[in-house]
Each structure stands twice: as structure tokens, then as C-alpha cells.
PDB file of C-alpha atoms in Angstrom:
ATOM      1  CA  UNK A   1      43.599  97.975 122.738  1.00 36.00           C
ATOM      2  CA  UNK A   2      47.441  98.255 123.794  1.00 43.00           C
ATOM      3  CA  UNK A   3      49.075  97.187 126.962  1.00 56.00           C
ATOM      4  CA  UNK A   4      51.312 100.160 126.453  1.00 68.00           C
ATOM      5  CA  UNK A   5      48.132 102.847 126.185  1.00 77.00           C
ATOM      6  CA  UNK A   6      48.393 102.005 130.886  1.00 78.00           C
ATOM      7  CA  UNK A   7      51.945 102.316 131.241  1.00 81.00           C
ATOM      8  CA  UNK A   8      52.921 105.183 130.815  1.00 81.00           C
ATOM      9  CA  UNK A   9      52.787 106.259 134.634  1.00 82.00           C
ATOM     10  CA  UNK A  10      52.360 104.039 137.398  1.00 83.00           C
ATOM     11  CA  UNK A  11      48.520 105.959 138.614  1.00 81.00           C
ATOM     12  CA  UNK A  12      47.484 104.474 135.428  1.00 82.00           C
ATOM     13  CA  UNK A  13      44.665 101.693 135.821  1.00 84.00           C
ATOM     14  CA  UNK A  14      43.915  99.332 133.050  1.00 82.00           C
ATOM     15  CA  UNK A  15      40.538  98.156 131.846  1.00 83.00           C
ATOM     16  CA  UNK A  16      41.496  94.815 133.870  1.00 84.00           C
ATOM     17  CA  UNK A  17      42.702  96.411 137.040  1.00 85.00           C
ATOM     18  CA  UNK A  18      46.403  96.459 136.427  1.00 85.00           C
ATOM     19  CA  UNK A  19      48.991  98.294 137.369  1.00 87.00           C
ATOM     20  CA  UNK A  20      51.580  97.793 134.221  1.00 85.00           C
ATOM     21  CA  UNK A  21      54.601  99.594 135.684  1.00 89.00           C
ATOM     22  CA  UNK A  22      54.565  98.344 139.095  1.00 90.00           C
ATOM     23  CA  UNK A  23      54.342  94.655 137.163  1.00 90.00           C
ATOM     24  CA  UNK A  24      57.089  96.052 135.414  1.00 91.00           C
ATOM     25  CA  UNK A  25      59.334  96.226 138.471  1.00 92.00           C
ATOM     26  CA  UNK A  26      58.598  92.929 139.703  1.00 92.00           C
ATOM     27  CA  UNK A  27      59.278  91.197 136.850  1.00 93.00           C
ATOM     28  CA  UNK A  28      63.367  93.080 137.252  1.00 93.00           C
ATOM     29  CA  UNK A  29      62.946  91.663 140.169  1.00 94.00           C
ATOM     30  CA  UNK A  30      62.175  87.889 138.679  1.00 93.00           C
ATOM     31  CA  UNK A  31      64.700  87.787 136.037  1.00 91.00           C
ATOM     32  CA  UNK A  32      67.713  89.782 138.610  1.00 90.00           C
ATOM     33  CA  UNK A  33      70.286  86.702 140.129  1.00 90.00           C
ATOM     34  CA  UNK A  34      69.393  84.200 142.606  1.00 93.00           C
ATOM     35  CA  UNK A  35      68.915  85.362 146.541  1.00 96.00           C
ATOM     36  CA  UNK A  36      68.612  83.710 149.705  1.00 97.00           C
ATOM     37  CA  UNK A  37      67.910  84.243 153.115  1.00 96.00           C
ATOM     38  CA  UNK A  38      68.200  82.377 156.432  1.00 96.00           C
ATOM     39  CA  UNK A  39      67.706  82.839 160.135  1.00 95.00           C
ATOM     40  CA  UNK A  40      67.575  80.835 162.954  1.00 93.00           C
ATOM     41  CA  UNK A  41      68.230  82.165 166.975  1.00 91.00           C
ATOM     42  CA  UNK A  42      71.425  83.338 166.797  1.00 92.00           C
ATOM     43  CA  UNK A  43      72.194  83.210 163.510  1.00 94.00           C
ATOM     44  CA  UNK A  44      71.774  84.908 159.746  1.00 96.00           C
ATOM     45  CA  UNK A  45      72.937  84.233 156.689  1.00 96.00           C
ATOM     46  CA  UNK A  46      72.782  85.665 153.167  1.00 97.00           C
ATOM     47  CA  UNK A  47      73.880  84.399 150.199  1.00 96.00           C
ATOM     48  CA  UNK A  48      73.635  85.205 146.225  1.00 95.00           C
ATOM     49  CA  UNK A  49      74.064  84.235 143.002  1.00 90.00           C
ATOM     50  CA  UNK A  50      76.298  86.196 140.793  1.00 85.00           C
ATOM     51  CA  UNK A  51      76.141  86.616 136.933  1.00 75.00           C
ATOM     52  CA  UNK A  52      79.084  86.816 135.223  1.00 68.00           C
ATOM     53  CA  UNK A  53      78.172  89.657 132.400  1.00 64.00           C
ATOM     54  CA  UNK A  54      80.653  90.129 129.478  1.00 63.00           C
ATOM     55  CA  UNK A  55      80.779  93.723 129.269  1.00 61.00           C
ATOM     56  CA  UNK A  56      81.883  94.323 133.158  1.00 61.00           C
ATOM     57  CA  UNK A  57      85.060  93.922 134.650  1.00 58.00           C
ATOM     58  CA  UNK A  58      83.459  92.154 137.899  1.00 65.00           C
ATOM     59  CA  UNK A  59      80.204  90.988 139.189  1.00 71.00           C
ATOM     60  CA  UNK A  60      77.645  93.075 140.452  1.00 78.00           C
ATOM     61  CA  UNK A  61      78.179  93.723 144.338  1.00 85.00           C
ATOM     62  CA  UNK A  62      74.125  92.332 145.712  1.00 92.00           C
ATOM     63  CA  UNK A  63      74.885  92.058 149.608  1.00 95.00           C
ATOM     64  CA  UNK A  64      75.426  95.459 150.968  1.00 95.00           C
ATOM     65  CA  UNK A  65      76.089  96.164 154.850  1.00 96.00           C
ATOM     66  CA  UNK A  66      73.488  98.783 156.374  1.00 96.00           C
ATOM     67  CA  UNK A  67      74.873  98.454 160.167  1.00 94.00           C
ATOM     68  CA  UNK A  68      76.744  96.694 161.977  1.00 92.00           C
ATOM     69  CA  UNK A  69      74.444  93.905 162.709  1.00 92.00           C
ATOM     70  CA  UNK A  70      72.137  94.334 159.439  1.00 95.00           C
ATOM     71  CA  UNK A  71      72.769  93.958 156.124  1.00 96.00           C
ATOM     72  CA  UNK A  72      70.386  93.011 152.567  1.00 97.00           C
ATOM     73  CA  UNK A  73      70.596  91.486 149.239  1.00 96.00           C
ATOM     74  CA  UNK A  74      69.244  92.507 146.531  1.00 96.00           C
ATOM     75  CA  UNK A  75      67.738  91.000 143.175  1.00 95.00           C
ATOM     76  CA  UNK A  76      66.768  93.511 140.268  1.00 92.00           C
ATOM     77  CA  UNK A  77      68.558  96.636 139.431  1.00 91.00           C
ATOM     78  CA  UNK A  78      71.653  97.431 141.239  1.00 89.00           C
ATOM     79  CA  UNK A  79      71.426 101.584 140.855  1.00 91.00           C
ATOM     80  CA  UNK A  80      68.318 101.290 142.491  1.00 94.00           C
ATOM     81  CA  UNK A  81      69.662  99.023 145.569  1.00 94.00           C
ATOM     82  CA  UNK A  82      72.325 101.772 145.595  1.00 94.00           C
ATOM     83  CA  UNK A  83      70.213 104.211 145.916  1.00 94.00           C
ATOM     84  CA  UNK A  84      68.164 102.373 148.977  1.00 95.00           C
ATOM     85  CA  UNK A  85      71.120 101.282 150.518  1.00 96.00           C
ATOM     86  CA  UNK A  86      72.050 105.036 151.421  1.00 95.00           C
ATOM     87  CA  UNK A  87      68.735 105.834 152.389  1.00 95.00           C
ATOM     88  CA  UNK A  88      69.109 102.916 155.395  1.00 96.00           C
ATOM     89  CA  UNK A  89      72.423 103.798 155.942  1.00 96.00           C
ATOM     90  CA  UNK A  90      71.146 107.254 156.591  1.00 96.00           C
ATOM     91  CA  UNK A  91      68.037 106.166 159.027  1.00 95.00           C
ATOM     92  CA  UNK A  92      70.711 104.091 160.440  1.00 95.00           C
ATOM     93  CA  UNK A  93      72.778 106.986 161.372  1.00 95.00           C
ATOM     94  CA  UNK A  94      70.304 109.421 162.027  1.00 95.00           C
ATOM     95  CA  UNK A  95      69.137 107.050 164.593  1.00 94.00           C
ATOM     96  CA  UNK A  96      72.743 107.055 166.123  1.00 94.00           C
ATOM     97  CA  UNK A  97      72.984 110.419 166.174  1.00 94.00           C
ATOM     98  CA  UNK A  98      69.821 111.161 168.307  1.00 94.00           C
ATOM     99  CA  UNK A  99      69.117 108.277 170.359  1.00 92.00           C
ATOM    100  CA  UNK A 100      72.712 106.845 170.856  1.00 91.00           C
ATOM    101  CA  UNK A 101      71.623 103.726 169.333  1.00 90.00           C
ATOM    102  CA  UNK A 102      70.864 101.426 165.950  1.00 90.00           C
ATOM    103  CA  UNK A 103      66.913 101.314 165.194  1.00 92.00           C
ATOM    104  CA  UNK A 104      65.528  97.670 165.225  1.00 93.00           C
ATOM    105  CA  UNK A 105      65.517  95.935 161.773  1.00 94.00           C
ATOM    106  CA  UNK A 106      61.470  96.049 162.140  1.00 94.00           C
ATOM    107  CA  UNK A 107      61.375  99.966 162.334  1.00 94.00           C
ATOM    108  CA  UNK A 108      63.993  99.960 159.111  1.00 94.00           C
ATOM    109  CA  UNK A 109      62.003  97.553 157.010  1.00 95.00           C
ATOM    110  CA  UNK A 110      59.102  99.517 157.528  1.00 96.00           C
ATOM    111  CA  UNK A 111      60.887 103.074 156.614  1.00 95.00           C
ATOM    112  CA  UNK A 112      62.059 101.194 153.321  1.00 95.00           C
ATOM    113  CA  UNK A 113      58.729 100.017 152.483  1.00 95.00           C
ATOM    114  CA  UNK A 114      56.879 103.494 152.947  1.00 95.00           C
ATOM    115  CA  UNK A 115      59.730 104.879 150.628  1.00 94.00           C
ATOM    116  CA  UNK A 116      59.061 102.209 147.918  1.00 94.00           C
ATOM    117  CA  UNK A 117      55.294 102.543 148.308  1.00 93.00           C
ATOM    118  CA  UNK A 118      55.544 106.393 148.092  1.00 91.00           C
ATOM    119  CA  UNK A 119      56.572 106.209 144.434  1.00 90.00           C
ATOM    120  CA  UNK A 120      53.506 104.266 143.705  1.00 90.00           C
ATOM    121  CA  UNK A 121      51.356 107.440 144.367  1.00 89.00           C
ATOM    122  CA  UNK A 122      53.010 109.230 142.106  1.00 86.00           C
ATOM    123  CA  UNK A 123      52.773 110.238 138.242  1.00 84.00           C
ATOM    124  CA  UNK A 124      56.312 111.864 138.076  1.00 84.00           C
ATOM    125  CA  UNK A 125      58.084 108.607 139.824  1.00 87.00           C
ATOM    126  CA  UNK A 126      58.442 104.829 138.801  1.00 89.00           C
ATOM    127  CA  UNK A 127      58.698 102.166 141.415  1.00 92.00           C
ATOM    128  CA  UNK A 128      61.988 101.067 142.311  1.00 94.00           C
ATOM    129  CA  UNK A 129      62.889  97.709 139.922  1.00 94.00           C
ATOM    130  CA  UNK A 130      64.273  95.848 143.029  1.00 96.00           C
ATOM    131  CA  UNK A 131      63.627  93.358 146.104  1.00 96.00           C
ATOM    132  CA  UNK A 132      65.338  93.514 148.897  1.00 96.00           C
ATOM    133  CA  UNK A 133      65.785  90.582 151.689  1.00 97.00           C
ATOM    134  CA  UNK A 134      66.513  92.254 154.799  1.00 97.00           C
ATOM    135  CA  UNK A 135      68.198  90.357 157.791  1.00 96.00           C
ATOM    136  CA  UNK A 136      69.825  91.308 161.107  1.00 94.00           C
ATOM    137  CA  UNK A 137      69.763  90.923 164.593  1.00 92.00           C
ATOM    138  CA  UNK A 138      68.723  93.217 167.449  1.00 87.00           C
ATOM    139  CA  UNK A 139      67.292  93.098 171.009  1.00 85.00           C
ATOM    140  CA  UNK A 140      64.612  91.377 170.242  1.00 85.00           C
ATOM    141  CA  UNK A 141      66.871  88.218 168.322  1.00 90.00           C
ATOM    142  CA  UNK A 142      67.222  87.642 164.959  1.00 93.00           C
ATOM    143  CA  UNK A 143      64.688  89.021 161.907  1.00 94.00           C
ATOM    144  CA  UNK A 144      64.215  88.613 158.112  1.00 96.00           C
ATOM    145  CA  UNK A 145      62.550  90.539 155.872  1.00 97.00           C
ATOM    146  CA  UNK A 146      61.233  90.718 152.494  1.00 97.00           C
ATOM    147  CA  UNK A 147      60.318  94.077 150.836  1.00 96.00           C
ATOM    148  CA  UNK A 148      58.802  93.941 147.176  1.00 94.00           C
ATOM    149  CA  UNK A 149      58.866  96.967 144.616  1.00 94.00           C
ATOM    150  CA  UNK A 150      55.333  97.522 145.407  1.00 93.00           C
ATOM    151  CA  UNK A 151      56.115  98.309 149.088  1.00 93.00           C
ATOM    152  CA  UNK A 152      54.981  95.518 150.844  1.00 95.00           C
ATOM    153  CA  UNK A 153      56.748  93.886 153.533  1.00 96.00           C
ATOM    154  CA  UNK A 154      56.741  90.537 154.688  1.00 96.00           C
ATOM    155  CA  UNK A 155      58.861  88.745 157.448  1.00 96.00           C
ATOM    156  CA  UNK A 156      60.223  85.249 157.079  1.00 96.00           C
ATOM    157  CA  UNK A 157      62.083  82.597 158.689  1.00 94.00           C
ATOM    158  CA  UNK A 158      63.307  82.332 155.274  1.00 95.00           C
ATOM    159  CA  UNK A 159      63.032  83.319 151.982  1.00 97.00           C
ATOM    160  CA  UNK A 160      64.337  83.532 148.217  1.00 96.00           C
ATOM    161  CA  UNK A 161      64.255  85.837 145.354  1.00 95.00           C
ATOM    162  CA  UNK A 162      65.203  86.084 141.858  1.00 93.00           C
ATOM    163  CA  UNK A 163      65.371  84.262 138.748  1.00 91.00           C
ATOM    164  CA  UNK A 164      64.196  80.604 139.102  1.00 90.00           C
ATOM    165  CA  UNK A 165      64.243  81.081 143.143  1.00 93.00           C
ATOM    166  CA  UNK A 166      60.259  79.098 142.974  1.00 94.00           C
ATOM    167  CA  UNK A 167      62.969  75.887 142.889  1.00 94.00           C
ATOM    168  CA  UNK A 168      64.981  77.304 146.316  1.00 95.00           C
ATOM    169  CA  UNK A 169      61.819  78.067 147.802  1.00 95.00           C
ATOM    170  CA  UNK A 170      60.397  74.549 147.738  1.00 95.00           C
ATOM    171  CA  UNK A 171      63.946  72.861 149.437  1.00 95.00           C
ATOM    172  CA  UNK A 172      63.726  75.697 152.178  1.00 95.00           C
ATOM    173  CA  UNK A 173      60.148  75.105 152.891  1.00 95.00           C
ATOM    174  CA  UNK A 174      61.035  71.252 152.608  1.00 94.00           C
ATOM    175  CA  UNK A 175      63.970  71.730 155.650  1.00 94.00           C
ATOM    176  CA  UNK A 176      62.053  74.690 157.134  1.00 93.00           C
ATOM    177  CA  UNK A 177      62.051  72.860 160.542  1.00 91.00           C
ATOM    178  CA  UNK A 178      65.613  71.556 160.547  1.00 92.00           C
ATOM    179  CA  UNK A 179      66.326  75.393 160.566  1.00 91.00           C
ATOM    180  CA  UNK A 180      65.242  76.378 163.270  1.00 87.00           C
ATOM    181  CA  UNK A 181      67.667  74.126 165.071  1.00 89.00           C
ATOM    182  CA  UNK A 182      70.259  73.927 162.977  1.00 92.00           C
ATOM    183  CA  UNK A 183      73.936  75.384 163.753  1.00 92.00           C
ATOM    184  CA  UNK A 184      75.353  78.249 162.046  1.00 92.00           C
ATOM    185  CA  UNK A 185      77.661  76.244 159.939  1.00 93.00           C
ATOM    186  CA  UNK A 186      74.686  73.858 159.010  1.00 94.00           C
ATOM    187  CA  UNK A 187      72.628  77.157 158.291  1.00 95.00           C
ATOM    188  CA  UNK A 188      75.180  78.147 155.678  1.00 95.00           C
ATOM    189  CA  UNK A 189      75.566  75.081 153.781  1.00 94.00           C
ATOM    190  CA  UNK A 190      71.382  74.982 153.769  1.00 95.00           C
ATOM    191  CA  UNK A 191      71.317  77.796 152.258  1.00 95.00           C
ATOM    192  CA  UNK A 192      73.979  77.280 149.617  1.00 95.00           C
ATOM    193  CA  UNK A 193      72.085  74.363 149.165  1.00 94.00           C
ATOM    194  CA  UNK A 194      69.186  76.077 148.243  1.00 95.00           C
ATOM    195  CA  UNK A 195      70.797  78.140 146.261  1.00 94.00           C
ATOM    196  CA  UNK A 196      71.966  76.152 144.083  1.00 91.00           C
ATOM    197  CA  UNK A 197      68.706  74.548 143.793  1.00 92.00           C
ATOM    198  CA  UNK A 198      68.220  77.735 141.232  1.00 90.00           C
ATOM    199  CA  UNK A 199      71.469  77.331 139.634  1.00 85.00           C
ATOM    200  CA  UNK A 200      71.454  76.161 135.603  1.00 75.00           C
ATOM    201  CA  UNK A 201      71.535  72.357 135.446  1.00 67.00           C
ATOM    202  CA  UNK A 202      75.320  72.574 133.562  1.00 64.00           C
ATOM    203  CA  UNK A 203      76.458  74.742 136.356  1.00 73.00           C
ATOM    204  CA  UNK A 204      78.240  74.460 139.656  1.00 81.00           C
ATOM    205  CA  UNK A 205      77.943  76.874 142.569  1.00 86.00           C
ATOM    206  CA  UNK A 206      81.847  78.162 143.547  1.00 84.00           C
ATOM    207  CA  UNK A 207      83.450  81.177 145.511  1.00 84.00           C
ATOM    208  CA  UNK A 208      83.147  82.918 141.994  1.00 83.00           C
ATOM    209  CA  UNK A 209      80.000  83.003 140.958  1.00 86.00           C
ATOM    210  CA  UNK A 210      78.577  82.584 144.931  1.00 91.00           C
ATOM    211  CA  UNK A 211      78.685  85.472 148.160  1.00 93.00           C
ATOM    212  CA  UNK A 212      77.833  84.860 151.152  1.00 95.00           C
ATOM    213  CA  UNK A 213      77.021  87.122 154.277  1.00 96.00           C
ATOM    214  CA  UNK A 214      76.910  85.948 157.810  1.00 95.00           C
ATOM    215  CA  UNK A 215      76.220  87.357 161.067  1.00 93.00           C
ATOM    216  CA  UNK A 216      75.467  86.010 164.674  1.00 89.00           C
ATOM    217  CA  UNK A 217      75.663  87.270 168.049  1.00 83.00           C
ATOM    218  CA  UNK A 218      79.023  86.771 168.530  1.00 80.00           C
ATOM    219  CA  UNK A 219      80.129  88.281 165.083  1.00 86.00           C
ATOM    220  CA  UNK A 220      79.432  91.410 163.421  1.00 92.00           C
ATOM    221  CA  UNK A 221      77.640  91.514 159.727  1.00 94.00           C
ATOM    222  CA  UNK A 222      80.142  90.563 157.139  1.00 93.00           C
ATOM    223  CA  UNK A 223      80.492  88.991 153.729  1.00 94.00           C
ATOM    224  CA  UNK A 224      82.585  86.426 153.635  1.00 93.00           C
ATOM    225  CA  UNK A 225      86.016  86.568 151.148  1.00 91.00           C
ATOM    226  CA  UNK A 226      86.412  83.966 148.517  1.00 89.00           C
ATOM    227  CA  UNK A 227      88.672  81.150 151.030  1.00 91.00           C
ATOM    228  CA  UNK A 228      86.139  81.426 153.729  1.00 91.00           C
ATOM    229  CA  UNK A 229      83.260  81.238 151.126  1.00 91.00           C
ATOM    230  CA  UNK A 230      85.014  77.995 149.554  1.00 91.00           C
ATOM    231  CA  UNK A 231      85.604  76.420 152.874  1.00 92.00           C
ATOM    232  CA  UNK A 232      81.587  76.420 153.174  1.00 91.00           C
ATOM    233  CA  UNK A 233      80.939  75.381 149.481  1.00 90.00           C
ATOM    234  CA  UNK A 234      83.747  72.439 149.942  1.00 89.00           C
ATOM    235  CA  UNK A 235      81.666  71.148 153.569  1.00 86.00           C
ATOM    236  CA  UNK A 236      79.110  70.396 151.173  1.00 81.00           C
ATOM    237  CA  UNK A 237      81.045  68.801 148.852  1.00 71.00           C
ATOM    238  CA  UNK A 238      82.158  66.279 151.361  1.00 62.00           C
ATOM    239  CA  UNK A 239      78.423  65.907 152.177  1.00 62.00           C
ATOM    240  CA  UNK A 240      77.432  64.321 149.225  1.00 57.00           C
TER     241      UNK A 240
END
């Protein structure tokens, strides 16, 4: 009996109580680049890993900016993050438009997560091959967010994503204390640090291959350009 005789749409069930094409999707998810996520009180901060691929002219873009306070990354396939992207962008607006105001990250996570579980329940769609770690700040402080191809959401102090993230995981949950407290600065360079935890052995993280997104109550979301992004990588440098 073939694996591929319950793939072939995602209502499929196998004899062991699979679904093939949603594992599908989260396995993009596993082998897409390295992503991080941090919060503390006043502060988030997003970084990722960036592959340098040899048939494209420049690295995947995997930190987009929903609102002005709110922004994700993104591990798996890009089109699809596209694709979502504009769909928050759209709630985000929407919201503008009729009640003069952003929605709270909580209420945007949630309208995300319905969308990617809504192409679960259906023959004619595929689940979207992408995770998204969702961060931003509101009236109610700061919030993180993980949704997961099969639509579930989860909210974090801090999480990771991505190919070999299991090794950023375990230094976040190792300094999960320290940031809470931590400043913003010192909430940067821990997650670069873990970051890099999932970086290859012969490699170094740098302002090329690393981007980072910041925001905090005093500063709109933003991804930082390639000086500011060194400045952060070089703090830890003089760290060691």
C-alpha cells in the first residue's frame, strides 16, 4: 500500500490516521530558513536567517510589515507568505476604514488561522506550505504568535521556526527568564544569539545572510538596514 494512494487531496485519511498533505506543508515549513521571535514589555524583535540561492539575484525578503506596529516572518514558501501578507494587510485596513483604528494582533492571528484552517476542509485547496511568527504591540502590550499550516495558533514569549530551529529553541527556553527583563538592545543580541544557534557549524551569522525587525513603544515596526543590523551582530562580537 502507497503513501501516495492519501495524498492526493488534503480530506484524504490514511489507514493510520494521517493527513499526508497537511504533513506535507509542515515539513516546507521545517526545511524553509531559520526564524526567531522575541518579546518582552516594551519590546519585539524578529530576526531571520537568509539563504543565499544561486539562481536569484537576492535573498528571499521573510519579514514583511502588516501595520505599523505589527509585522511577521515567515519560514516555508515565500508566494504563499505573499499571498497572507495581503490578506492582513487587508484586515488591517479594513479595520481602519470602519472603526478608525488597527485591530489587536490577537483578533489578526486568529483571522489568519481560520484562513489557513479553511483550506484544510477542502478537496479543491492545499494548505498553505508556510509558518508564520506573528509579533506586535497594541493596547494591551506586546504579543507573539505562532500560526502553523494546519491553522493552529499558539502564543509565545518566544519562539523559533525553520530548519534546525529545535537547536534555537533550547538556548531561548534556557534564557527564557532573562527575557523578560532584559533591555531592547540585550533582546536583540539574544535573539541573534539564538539564531545562530541554527546556523551550519562552518558558518558565521553577518548583515548578509541575517535581518532583523524591531519594534517598541517608542518606535514604529521596522527592519533594520545592513549598518544598523551589523552594529547589533558586532555587540556580540565584543561579548565573547
Amino acid at each position: 500500500m502507497f503513501r501516495n494512494q492519501y495524498d492526493q487531496d488534503v480530506l484524504t485519511w490514511s489507514p493510520q490516521g494521517r493527513l499526508h498533505q497537511i504533513e506535507y506543508a509542515l515539513e516546507a515549513v521545517k526545511q524553509g530558513g531559520a526564524v526567531v521571535g522575541c518579546k518582552n514589555a516594551t519590546t519585539i524583535v524578529l530576526v531571520t536567517l537568509n539563504r543565499e540561492l544561486p539562481n536569484q539575484s537576492k535573498q528571499q525578503k521573510k519579514i514583511f510589515k502588516i501595520d505599523d506596529n505589527i509585522g511577521i516572518a515567515v519560514s516555508g514558501l515565500a508566494s504563499d507568505a505573499v499571498l497572507l501578507t495581503e490578506q492582513l494587510r487587508a484586515e488591517c485596513t479594513k479595520s481602519k476604514f470602519i472603526y478608525g483604528s488597527s485591530p489587536p494582533l490577537s483578533q489578526l492571528a486568529d483571522t489568519i488561522s481560520r484562513k489557513l484552517q479553511g483550506n484544510t476542509q477542502r478537496a479543491s485547496r492545499r494548505p498553505y506550505g508556510v509558518g508564520l511568527i506573528m509579533a506586535g504591540l497594541d493596547n494591551s502590550g506586546t504579543s507573539l504568535f505562532h500560526v502553523c499550516p494546519s491553522g493552529n495558533l499558539y502564543e509565545y514569549e518566544c519562539f523559533a521556526l525553520g530548519s534546525r530551529s529545535q537547536a534555537s529553541k533550547t538556548y531561548l527556553e534556557k534564557y527564557i527568564d532573562t527575557l523578560k527583563e532584559c533591555t531592547s538592545v540585550e533582546l536583540i543580541k539574544h535573539a541573534i544569539k539564538a539564531l545562530a544557534e541554527a546556523q551550519q557549524t562552518n558558518e558565521n551569522i553577518s548583515s548578509s545572510n541575517c535581518s532583523i525587525a524591531v519594534a517598541h513603544e517608542n518606535k514604529e515596526f521596522a527592519v533594520l538596514d545592513e549598518s544598523e543590523a551589523s552594529y547589533y551582530i558586532n555587540l556580540l562580537d565584543e561579548t565573547k
